XYZ file of C-alpha atoms in Angstrom:
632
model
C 0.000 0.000 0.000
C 3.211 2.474 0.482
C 3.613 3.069 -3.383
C -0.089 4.742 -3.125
C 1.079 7.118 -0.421
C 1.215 10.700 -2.112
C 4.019 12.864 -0.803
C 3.732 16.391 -1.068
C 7.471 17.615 -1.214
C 8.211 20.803 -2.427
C 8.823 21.181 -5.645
C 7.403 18.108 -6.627
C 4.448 17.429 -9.066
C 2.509 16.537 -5.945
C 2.433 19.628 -4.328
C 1.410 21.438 -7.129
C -1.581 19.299 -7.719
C -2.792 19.100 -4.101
C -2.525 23.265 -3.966
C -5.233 23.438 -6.777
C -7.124 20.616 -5.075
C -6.756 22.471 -1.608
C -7.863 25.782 -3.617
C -10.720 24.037 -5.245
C -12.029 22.749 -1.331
C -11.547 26.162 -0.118
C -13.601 27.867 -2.852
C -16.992 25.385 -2.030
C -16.481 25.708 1.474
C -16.301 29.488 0.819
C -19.676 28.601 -1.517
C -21.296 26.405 0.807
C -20.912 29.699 3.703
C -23.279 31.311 1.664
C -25.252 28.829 -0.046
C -26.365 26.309 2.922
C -27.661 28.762 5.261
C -29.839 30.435 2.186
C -31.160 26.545 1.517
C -32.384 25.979 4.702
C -33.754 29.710 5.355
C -35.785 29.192 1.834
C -35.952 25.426 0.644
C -38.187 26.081 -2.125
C -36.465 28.557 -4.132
C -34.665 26.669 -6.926
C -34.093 23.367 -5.368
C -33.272 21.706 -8.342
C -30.098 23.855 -8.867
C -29.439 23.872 -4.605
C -29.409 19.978 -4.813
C -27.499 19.710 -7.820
C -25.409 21.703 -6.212
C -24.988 19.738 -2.661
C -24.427 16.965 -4.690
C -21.375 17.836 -6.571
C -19.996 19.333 -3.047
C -20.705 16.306 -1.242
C -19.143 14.421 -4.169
C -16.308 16.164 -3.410
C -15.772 15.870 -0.377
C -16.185 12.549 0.024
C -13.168 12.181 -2.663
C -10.922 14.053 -0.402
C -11.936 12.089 2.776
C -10.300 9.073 0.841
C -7.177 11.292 -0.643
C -6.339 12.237 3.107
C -5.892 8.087 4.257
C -3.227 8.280 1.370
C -1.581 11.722 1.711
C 1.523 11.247 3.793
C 2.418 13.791 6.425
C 5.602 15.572 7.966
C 7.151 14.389 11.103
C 8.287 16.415 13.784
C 11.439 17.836 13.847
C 11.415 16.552 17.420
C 10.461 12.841 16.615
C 12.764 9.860 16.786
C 11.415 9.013 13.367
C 14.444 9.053 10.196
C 12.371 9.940 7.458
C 10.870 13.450 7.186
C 7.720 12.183 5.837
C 5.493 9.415 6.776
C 4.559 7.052 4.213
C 2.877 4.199 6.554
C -1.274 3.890 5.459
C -1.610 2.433 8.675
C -0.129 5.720 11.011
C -1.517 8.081 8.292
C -4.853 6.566 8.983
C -4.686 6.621 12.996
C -3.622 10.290 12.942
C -6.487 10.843 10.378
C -9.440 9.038 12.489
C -7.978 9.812 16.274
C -9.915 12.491 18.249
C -11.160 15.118 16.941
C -8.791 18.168 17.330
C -6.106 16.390 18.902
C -2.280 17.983 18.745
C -3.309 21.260 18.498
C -5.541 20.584 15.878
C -3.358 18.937 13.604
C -5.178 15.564 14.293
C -9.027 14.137 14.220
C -10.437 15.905 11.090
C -11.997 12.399 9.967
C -14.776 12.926 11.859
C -15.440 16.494 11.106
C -15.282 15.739 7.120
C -17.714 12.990 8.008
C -20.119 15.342 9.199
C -19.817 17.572 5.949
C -21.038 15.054 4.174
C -23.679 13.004 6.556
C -26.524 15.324 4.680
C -25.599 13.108 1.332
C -26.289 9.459 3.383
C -29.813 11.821 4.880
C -30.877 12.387 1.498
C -30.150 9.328 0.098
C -31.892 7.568 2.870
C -34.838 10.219 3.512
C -33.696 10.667 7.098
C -34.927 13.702 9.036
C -34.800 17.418 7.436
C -32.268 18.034 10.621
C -29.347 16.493 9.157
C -29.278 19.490 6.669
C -28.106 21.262 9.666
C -25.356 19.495 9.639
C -24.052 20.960 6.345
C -22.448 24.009 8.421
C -19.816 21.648 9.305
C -18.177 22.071 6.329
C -16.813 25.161 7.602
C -14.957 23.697 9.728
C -12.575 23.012 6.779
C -11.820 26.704 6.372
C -9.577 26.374 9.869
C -7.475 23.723 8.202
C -7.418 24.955 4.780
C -6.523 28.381 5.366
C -3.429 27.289 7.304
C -1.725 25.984 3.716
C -3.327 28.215 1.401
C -1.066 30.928 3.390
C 2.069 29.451 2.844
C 0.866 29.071 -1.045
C 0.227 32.735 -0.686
C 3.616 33.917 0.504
C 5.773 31.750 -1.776
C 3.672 33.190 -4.494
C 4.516 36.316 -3.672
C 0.975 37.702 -3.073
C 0.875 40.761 -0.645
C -1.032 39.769 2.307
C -3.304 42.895 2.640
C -5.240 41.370 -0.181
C -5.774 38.231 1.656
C -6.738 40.191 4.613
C -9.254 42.485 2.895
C -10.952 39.390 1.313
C -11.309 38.252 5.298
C -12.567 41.600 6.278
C -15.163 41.240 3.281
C -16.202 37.637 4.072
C -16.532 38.078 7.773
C -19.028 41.113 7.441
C -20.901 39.199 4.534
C -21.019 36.175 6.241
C -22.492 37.691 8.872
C -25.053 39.185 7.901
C -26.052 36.587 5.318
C -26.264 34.169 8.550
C -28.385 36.672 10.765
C -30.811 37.299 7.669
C -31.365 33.453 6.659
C -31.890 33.276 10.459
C -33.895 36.138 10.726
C -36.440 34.961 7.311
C -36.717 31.299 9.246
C -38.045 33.117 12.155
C -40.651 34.573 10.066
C -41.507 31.421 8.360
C -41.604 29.493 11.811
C -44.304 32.364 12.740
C -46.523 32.129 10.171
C -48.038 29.848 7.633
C -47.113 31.752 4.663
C -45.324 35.025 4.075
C -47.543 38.381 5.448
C -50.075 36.053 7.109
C -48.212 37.721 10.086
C -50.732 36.546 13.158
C -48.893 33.982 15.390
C -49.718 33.232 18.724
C -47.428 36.267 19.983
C -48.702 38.596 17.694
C -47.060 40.199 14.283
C -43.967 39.785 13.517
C -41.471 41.976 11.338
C -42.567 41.251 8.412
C -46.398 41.670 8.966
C -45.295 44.986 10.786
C -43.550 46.335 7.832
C -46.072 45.588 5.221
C -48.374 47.597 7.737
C -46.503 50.811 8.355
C -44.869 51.001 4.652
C -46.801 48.509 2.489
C -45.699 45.976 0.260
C -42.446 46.855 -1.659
C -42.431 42.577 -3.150
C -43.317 42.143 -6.586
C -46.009 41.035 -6.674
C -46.147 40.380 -3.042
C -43.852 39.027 0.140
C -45.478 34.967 -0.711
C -44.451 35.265 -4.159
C -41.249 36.716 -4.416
C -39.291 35.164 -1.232
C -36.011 36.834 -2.721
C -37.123 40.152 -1.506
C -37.644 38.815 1.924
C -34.674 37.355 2.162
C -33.153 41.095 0.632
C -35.372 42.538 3.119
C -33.638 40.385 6.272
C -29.986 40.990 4.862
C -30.868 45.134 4.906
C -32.029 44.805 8.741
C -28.796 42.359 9.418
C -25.879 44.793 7.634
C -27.865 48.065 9.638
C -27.720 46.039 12.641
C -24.517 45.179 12.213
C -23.198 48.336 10.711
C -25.030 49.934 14.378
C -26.935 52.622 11.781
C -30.195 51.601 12.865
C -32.781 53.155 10.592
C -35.955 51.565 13.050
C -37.602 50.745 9.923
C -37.430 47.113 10.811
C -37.833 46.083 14.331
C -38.909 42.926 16.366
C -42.324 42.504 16.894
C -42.652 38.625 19.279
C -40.586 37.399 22.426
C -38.780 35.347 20.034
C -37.730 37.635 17.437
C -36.267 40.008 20.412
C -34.409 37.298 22.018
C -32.385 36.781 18.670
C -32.025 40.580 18.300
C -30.268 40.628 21.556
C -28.184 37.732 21.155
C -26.914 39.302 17.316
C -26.966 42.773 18.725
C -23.824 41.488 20.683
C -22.475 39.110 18.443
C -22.731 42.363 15.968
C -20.772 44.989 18.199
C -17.593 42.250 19.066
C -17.509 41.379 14.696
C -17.837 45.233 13.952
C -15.266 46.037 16.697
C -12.896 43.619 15.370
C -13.196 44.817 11.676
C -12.425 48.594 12.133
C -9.786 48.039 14.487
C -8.570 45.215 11.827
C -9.068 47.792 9.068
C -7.096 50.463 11.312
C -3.840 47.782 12.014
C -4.064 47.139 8.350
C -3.889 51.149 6.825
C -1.666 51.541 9.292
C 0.369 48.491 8.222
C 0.608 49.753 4.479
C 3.408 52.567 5.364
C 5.422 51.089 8.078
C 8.164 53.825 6.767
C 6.119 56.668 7.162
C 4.557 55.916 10.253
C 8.357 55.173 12.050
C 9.612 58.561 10.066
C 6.921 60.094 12.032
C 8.106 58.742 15.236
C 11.316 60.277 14.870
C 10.299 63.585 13.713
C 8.682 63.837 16.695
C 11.022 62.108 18.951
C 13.706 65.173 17.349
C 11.575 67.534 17.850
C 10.622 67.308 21.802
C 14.628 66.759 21.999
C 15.474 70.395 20.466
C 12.932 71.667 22.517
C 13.950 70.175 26.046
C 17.443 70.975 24.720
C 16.561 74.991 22.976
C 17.637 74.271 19.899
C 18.441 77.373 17.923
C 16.500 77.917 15.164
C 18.816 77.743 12.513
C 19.966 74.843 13.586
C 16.868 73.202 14.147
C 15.865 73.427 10.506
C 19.229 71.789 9.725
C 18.567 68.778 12.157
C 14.912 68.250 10.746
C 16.625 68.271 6.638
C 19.157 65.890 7.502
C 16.381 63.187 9.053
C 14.302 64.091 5.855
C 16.967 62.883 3.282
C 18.506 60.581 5.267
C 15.415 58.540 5.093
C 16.530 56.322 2.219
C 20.067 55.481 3.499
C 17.840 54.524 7.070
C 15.439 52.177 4.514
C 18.915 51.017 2.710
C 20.001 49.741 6.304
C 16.683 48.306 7.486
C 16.495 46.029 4.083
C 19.661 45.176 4.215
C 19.582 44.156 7.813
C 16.205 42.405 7.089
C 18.239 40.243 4.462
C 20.907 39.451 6.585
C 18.783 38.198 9.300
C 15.859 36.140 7.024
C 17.878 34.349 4.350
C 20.683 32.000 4.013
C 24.513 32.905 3.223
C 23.752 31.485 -0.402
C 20.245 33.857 -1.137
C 21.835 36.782 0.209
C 24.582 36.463 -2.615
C 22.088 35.649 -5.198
C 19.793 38.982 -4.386
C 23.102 40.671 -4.319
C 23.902 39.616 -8.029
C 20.611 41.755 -9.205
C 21.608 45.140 -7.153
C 23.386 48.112 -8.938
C 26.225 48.196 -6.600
C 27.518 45.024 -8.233
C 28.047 46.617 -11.578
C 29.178 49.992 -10.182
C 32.488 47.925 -8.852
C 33.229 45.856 -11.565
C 33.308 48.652 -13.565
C 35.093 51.345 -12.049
C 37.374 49.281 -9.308
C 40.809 47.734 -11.700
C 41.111 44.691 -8.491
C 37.915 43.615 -9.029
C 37.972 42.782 -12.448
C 40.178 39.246 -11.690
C 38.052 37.943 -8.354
C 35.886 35.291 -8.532
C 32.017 36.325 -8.113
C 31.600 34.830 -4.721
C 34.633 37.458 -3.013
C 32.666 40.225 -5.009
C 29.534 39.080 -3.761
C 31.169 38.682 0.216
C 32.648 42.200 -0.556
C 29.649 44.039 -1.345
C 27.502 42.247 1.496
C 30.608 43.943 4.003
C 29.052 47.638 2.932
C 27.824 49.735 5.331
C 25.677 52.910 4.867
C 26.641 56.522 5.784
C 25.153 59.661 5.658
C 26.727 63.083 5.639
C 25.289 66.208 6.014
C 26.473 69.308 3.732
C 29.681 70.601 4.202
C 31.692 67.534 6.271
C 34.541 65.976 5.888
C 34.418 61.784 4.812
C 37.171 60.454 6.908
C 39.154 57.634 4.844
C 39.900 55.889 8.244
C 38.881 53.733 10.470
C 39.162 54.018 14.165
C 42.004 51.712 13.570
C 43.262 54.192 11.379
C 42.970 51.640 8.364
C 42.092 52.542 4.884
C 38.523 52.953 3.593
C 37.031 52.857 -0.135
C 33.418 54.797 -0.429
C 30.956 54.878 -2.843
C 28.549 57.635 -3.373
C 25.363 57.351 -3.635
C 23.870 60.248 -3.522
C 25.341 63.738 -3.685
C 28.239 65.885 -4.626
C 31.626 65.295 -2.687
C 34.995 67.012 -3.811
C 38.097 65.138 -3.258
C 41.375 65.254 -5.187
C 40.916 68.262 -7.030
C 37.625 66.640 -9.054
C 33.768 66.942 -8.062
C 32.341 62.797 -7.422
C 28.671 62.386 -7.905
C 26.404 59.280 -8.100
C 28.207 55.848 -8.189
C 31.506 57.487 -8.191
C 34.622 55.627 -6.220
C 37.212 56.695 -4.069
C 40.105 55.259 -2.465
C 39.792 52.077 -4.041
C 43.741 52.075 -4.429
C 44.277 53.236 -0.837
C 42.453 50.156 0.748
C 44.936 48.551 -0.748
C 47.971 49.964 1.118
C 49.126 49.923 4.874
C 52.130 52.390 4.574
C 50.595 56.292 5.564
C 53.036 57.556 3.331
C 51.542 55.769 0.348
C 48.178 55.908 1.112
C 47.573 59.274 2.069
C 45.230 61.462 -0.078
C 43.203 64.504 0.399
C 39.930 63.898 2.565
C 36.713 64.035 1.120
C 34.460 66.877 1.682
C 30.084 66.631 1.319
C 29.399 69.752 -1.126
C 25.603 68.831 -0.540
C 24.298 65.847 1.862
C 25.571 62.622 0.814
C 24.606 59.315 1.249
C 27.875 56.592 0.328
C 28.525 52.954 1.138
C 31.882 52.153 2.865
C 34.079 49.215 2.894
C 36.981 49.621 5.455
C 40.207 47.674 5.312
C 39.478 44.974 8.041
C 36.571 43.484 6.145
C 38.600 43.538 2.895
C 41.322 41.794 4.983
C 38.390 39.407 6.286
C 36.803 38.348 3.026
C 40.724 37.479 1.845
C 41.251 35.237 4.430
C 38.024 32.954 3.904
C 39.109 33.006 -0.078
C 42.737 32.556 -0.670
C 42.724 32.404 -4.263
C 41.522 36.423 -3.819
C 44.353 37.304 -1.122
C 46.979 36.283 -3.917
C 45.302 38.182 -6.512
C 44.891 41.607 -3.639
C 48.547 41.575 -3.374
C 49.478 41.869 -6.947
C 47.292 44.603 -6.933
C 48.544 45.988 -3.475
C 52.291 45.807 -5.474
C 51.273 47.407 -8.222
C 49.576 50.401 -6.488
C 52.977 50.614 -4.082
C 54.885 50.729 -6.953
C 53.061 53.356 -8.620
C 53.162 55.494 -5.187
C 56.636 55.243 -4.404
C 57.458 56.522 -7.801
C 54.981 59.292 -7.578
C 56.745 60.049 -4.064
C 59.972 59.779 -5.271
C 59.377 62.168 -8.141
C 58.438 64.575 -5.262
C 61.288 64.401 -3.594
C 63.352 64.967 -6.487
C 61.706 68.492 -6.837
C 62.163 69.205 -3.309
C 65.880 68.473 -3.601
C 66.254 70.159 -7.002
C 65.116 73.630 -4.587
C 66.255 72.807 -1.310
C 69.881 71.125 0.128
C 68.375 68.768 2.449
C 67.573 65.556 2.264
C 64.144 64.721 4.082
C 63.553 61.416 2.999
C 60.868 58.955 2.591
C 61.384 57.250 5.850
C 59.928 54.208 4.642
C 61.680 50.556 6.081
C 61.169 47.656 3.801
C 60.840 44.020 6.194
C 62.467 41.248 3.918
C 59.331 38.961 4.201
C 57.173 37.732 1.905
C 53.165 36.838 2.356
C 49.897 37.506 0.903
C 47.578 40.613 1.119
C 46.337 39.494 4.180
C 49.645 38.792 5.327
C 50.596 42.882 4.506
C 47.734 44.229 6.234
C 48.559 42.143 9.589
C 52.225 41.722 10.790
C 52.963 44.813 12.718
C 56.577 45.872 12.030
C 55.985 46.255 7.958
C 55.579 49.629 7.375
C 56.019 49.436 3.619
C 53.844 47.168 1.433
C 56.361 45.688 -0.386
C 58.970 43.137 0.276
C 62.989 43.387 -0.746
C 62.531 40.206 -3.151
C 59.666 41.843 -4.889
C 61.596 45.242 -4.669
C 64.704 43.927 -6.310
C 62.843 42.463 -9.066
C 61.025 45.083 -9.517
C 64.132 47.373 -10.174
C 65.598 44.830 -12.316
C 62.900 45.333 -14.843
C 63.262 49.310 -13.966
C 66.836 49.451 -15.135
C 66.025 47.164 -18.397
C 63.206 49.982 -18.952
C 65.645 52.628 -18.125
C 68.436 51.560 -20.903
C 65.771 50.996 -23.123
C 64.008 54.500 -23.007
C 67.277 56.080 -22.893
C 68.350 54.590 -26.202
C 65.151 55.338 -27.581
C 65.797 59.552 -26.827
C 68.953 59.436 -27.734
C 67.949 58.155 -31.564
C 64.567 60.749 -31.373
C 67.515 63.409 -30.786
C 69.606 62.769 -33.459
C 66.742 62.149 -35.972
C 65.748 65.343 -34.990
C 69.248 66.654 -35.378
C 69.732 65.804 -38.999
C 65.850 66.768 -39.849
C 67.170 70.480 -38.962
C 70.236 70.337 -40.500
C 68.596 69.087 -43.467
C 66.021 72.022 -43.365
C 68.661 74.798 -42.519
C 70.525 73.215 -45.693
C 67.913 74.299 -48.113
C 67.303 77.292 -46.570
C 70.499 78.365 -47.113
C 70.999 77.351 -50.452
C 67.143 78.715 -52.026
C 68.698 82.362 -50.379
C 72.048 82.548 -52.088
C 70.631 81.426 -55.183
C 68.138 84.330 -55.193
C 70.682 86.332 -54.397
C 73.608 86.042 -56.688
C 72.666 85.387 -60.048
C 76.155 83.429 -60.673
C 75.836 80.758 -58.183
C 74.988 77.207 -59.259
C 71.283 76.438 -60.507
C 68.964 74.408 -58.233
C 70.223 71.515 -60.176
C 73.111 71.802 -57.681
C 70.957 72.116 -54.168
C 69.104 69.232 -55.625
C 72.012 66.932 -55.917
C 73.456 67.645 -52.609
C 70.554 67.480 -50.696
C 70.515 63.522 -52.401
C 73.743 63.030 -51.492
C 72.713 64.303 -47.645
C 69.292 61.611 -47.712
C 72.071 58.946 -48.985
C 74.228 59.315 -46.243
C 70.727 59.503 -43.822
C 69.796 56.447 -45.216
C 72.826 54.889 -44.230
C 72.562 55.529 -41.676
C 68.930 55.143 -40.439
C 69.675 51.216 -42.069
C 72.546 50.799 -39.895
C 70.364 51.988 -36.416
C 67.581 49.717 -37.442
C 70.614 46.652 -37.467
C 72.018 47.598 -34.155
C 68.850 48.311 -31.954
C 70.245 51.820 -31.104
C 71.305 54.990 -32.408
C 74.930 54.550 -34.023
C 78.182 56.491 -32.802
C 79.391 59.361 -35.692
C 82.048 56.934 -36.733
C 79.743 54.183 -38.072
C 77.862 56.733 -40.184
C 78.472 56.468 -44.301
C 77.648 58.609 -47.468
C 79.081 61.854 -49.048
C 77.305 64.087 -46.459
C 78.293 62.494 -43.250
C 81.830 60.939 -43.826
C 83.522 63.112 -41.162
C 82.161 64.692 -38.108
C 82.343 68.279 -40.411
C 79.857 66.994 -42.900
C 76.767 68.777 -41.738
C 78.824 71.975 -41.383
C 80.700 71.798 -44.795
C 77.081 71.294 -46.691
C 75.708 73.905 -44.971
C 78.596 76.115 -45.675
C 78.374 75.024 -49.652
């Protein structure tokens, strides 16, 4: 019998088909609120269709009566069992048929559905007309049902106002469609037909309305028993409502005793609906209503305090636009308390921020998406007022990066607006001397996202493979800085005689970016292995660029000489008629391009710029050459 267990896990085809099903039962039980109670208040309006309808109800619920002895359940998370669900027929079925509401109502509901449908076996077998009573047990299935059709709600993302409105609605029509069936039975208990109205108290409400205000029924109250009941539901909602138009009023003992009892069943449902309605308007702008709060919080401090004004109107603008960075810190806190490690990350992946580094932040660019992902869940929200400084430290005095979010901030010489970065290359380095910048200043209030040095240091020590790749870029940004440093000091010693220094030590040890940001005697960020390699490939780029000016100089050198050259010879030609023709100029200035050519061949075989020796042709024989052919 286990392989006709159903199991309901999530995500399985299972689930999906008992959530319709569960739907489906709460949408007749919803149907059978309304429709039972106007059955047995008038039996003879459209019975066909009312029994048609019991029948495919009862139907129904008889089918799920025999799903739930094969539906397997979940086990405790405190039972010795080692399966989460039950599959056993045999301990589905005792938990099924045990007593009614047992384990805080979890068990017992066999005997409840039975009663739903023990109208179908009165029918069938012609049994009393008081077993239709027991119809209203079907509402018992609402407790149960409503239970998983909230957990359907939330994972489909449904807001839960909606679901509480449709409650509001239901209770107040539900009501009052009770008290009015209740209300037209009286009236048909009282008299023989409808308006007869003589009974052996007296009139009752009917007969008294149809005698102060006549007969508003087409044709009349016994043949239309749909105004009646209309009639009954206007008296229940004003009753309930506590208008009270005294238009309809009790008229016997009997229909007085049930206006008392509803009167107070009436004011406890009424009271519970506003107030629900209030918690619920009042639940639509949490934000607002906290803002509130602390507006007025602020504002009986400046007073206690005597706030100047001035400065009063600058306390209440800073809470007003410092709202969002407070709703930045409540959802982000709400994330980090509600969802796994893994979610967090994923939610992460679909926020701005994530671009904004990747793009703008060089170190980034190489790490794996689960250190970006740790790195941006280590930002922290700020807010700064107009006209403050940003400090770039920590109270550990380590390095910070920030982000703005909002705002104008001038650091550096340049204006940084929205999703702008700086000190991304500072976070990197330990050394004051190499890190130090200009601090930020707010040019209008600011809202930015920090990251400090420790929890770039922490997210590098759970992910190795990002400390290695943090200290190339810590090297590269050290190197970069010492040079810009060192081209300083060369200006200060080109205009004054002493010698200040860098004062920077260099600790012959090795280690990651972690490794730099945590011994305590490095005061550098570089190590003397990586420093003498480094200089290696400084002095190979040294050579190199000096070879390279030296050949851009003489280049230049023999372009001039070679433009003087004409010069000289297009003026003496104009000026003395017996000189040579330009057929002469012509030829020496090929003779001076053979000898460049020469020349330029023989620095493109060596790599360099040749010596004055090595040079051949006419023109540049001799170290005179260039002088002689300008002379000629």
């Amino acid at each position: 019998m286990r392989w006709m267990v159903l199991v309901p896990e999530r995500g399985s085809q299972v689930l999906h088909i008992m959530t319709y099903w569960e739907f489906a039962i709460a949408v007749m039980t919803l149907a059978c609120a309304y429709v039972i109670p106007f059955s047995i208040a008038l039996p003879n309006y459209r019975e066909a269709e009312l029994r048609m309808f019991n029948l495919v109800v009862d139907v129904v619920f008889v089918t799920d009566i025999i799903l739930h002895f094969f539906l397997a359940y979940r086990n405790h998370a405190e039972s010795h069992s080692d399966t989460l669900w039950e599959r056993d027929p045999g301990k589905i079925a005792r938990r099924y048929v045990c007593l009614p509401m047992d384990a805080a109502g979890q068990h017992g509901w066999f005997w409840l559905d039975l009663l739903s449908v023990a109208p179908l076996l009165a029918d069938q077998l012609k049994v009393l007309e008081f077993f239709r009573v027991f119809r209203m047990c079907r509402m018992m299935k609402l407790a149960r049902i409503t239970r998983k059709l909230q957990d359907g709600q939330a994972i489909a993302g449904v807001p839960f106002y909606i679901s509480d409105i449709a409650q509001f609605v239901f209770i107040t029509t539900s009501v009052s469609h009770w008290a009015a069936c209740v209300w037209v039975v009286m009236e048909n208990q009282a008299s023989a037909s409808f308006g007869a109205g003589e009974d052996a108290d007296g009139v009752t409400w009917l007969s008294a309305l149809r005698s102060a205000k006549g007969d508003c029924c087409t044709p009349d109250a016994e043949g239309d028993p749909l105004c009646v009941y209309t009639l009954a539901l206007y008296w229940a909602m004003m009753t309930l409502s506590s208008v009270g138009y005294g238009d309809i009023t009790p008229q016997n003992g009997l229909e007085y005793s049930f206006c008392t009892f509803f009167m107070l069943v009436a004011g406890f449902v009424w009271a519970y609906i506003v107030g629900s309605v209030v918690a619920l308007l009042s639940q639509l702008d949490t934000e607002r209503t906290e803002f509130k709060d602390t507006m007025d919080r602020l504002r009986s401090i400046m007073d206690q305090w005597s706030v100047p004004a001035g400065l009063r109107h600058k306390l209440q603008e800073y809470l007003v636009v410092a709202k969002d960075v407070a709703r930045s810190h409540r959802e982000n806190t709400f994330l980090t308390e509600n969802l796994s490690e893994g979610l967090q990350r994923k939610v992460l992946m679909e926020s701005p921020i994530m671009q904004i580094i990747k793009r703008k932040i060089f170190w980034v660019a190489n790490l794996e998406q689960e250190v970006i992902l740790e790195i941006i869940r280590s930002f922290t929200s700020h807010m700064y007022a107009k006209g403050e400084n940003i400090p770039m430290r920590d109270h550990d005095s380590r390095n910070r990066m920030i982000v703005v979010r909002q705002g104008l901030v001038a650091a550096g010489g340049r204006v940084l607006g929205r999703n702008d970065v700086y000190g991304e290359n500072s976070i990197l380095l330990v050394s004051e001397s190499l890190s130090g910048g200009p601090m930020p200043r707010t040019l209008s209030y600011v809202a930015v996202l920090s990251l400090t040095q420790e929890a770039l240091v922490s997210v590098c020590e759970r992910f190795p493979s990002a400390d290695e790749r943090l200290r190339l870029a810590q090297t590269r940004v050290a190197v970069w800085r010492g040079f810009v440093l060192a081209a300083a000091k060369e200006r200060r010693l080109a205009s004054a005689s002493e010698d200040d220094g860098l004062d920077r030590q260099i600790t012959p040890t090795g280690g990651g970016f972690v490794r730099s940001n945590t011994r305590g005697d490095l005061d550098g960020a570089i190590s003397c292995d990586e420093l003498k390699a480094l200089e290696g490939h400084l002095v190979m780029g040294q050579q190199e660029f000096t070879d390279h000016l030296t050949e851009t100089r003489e280049l230049l050198d023999d372009h001039m000489a070679f433009v003087r050259a004409l010069s000289l010879l297009s003026s003496r030609g104009h000026e003395e008629r017996s000189q040579p023709p330009v057929s002469r100029m012509v030829s020496n200035a090929r003779d001076y391009m053979a000898g460049f050519g020469s020349r330029t061949s023989l620095r493109s075989q060596h790599g360099r710029a040749p010596s004055p020796s090595n040079y051949s042709g006419s023109a540049s024989s001799e170290p005179g050459a260039r002088v002689k052919l300008a002379a000629d």
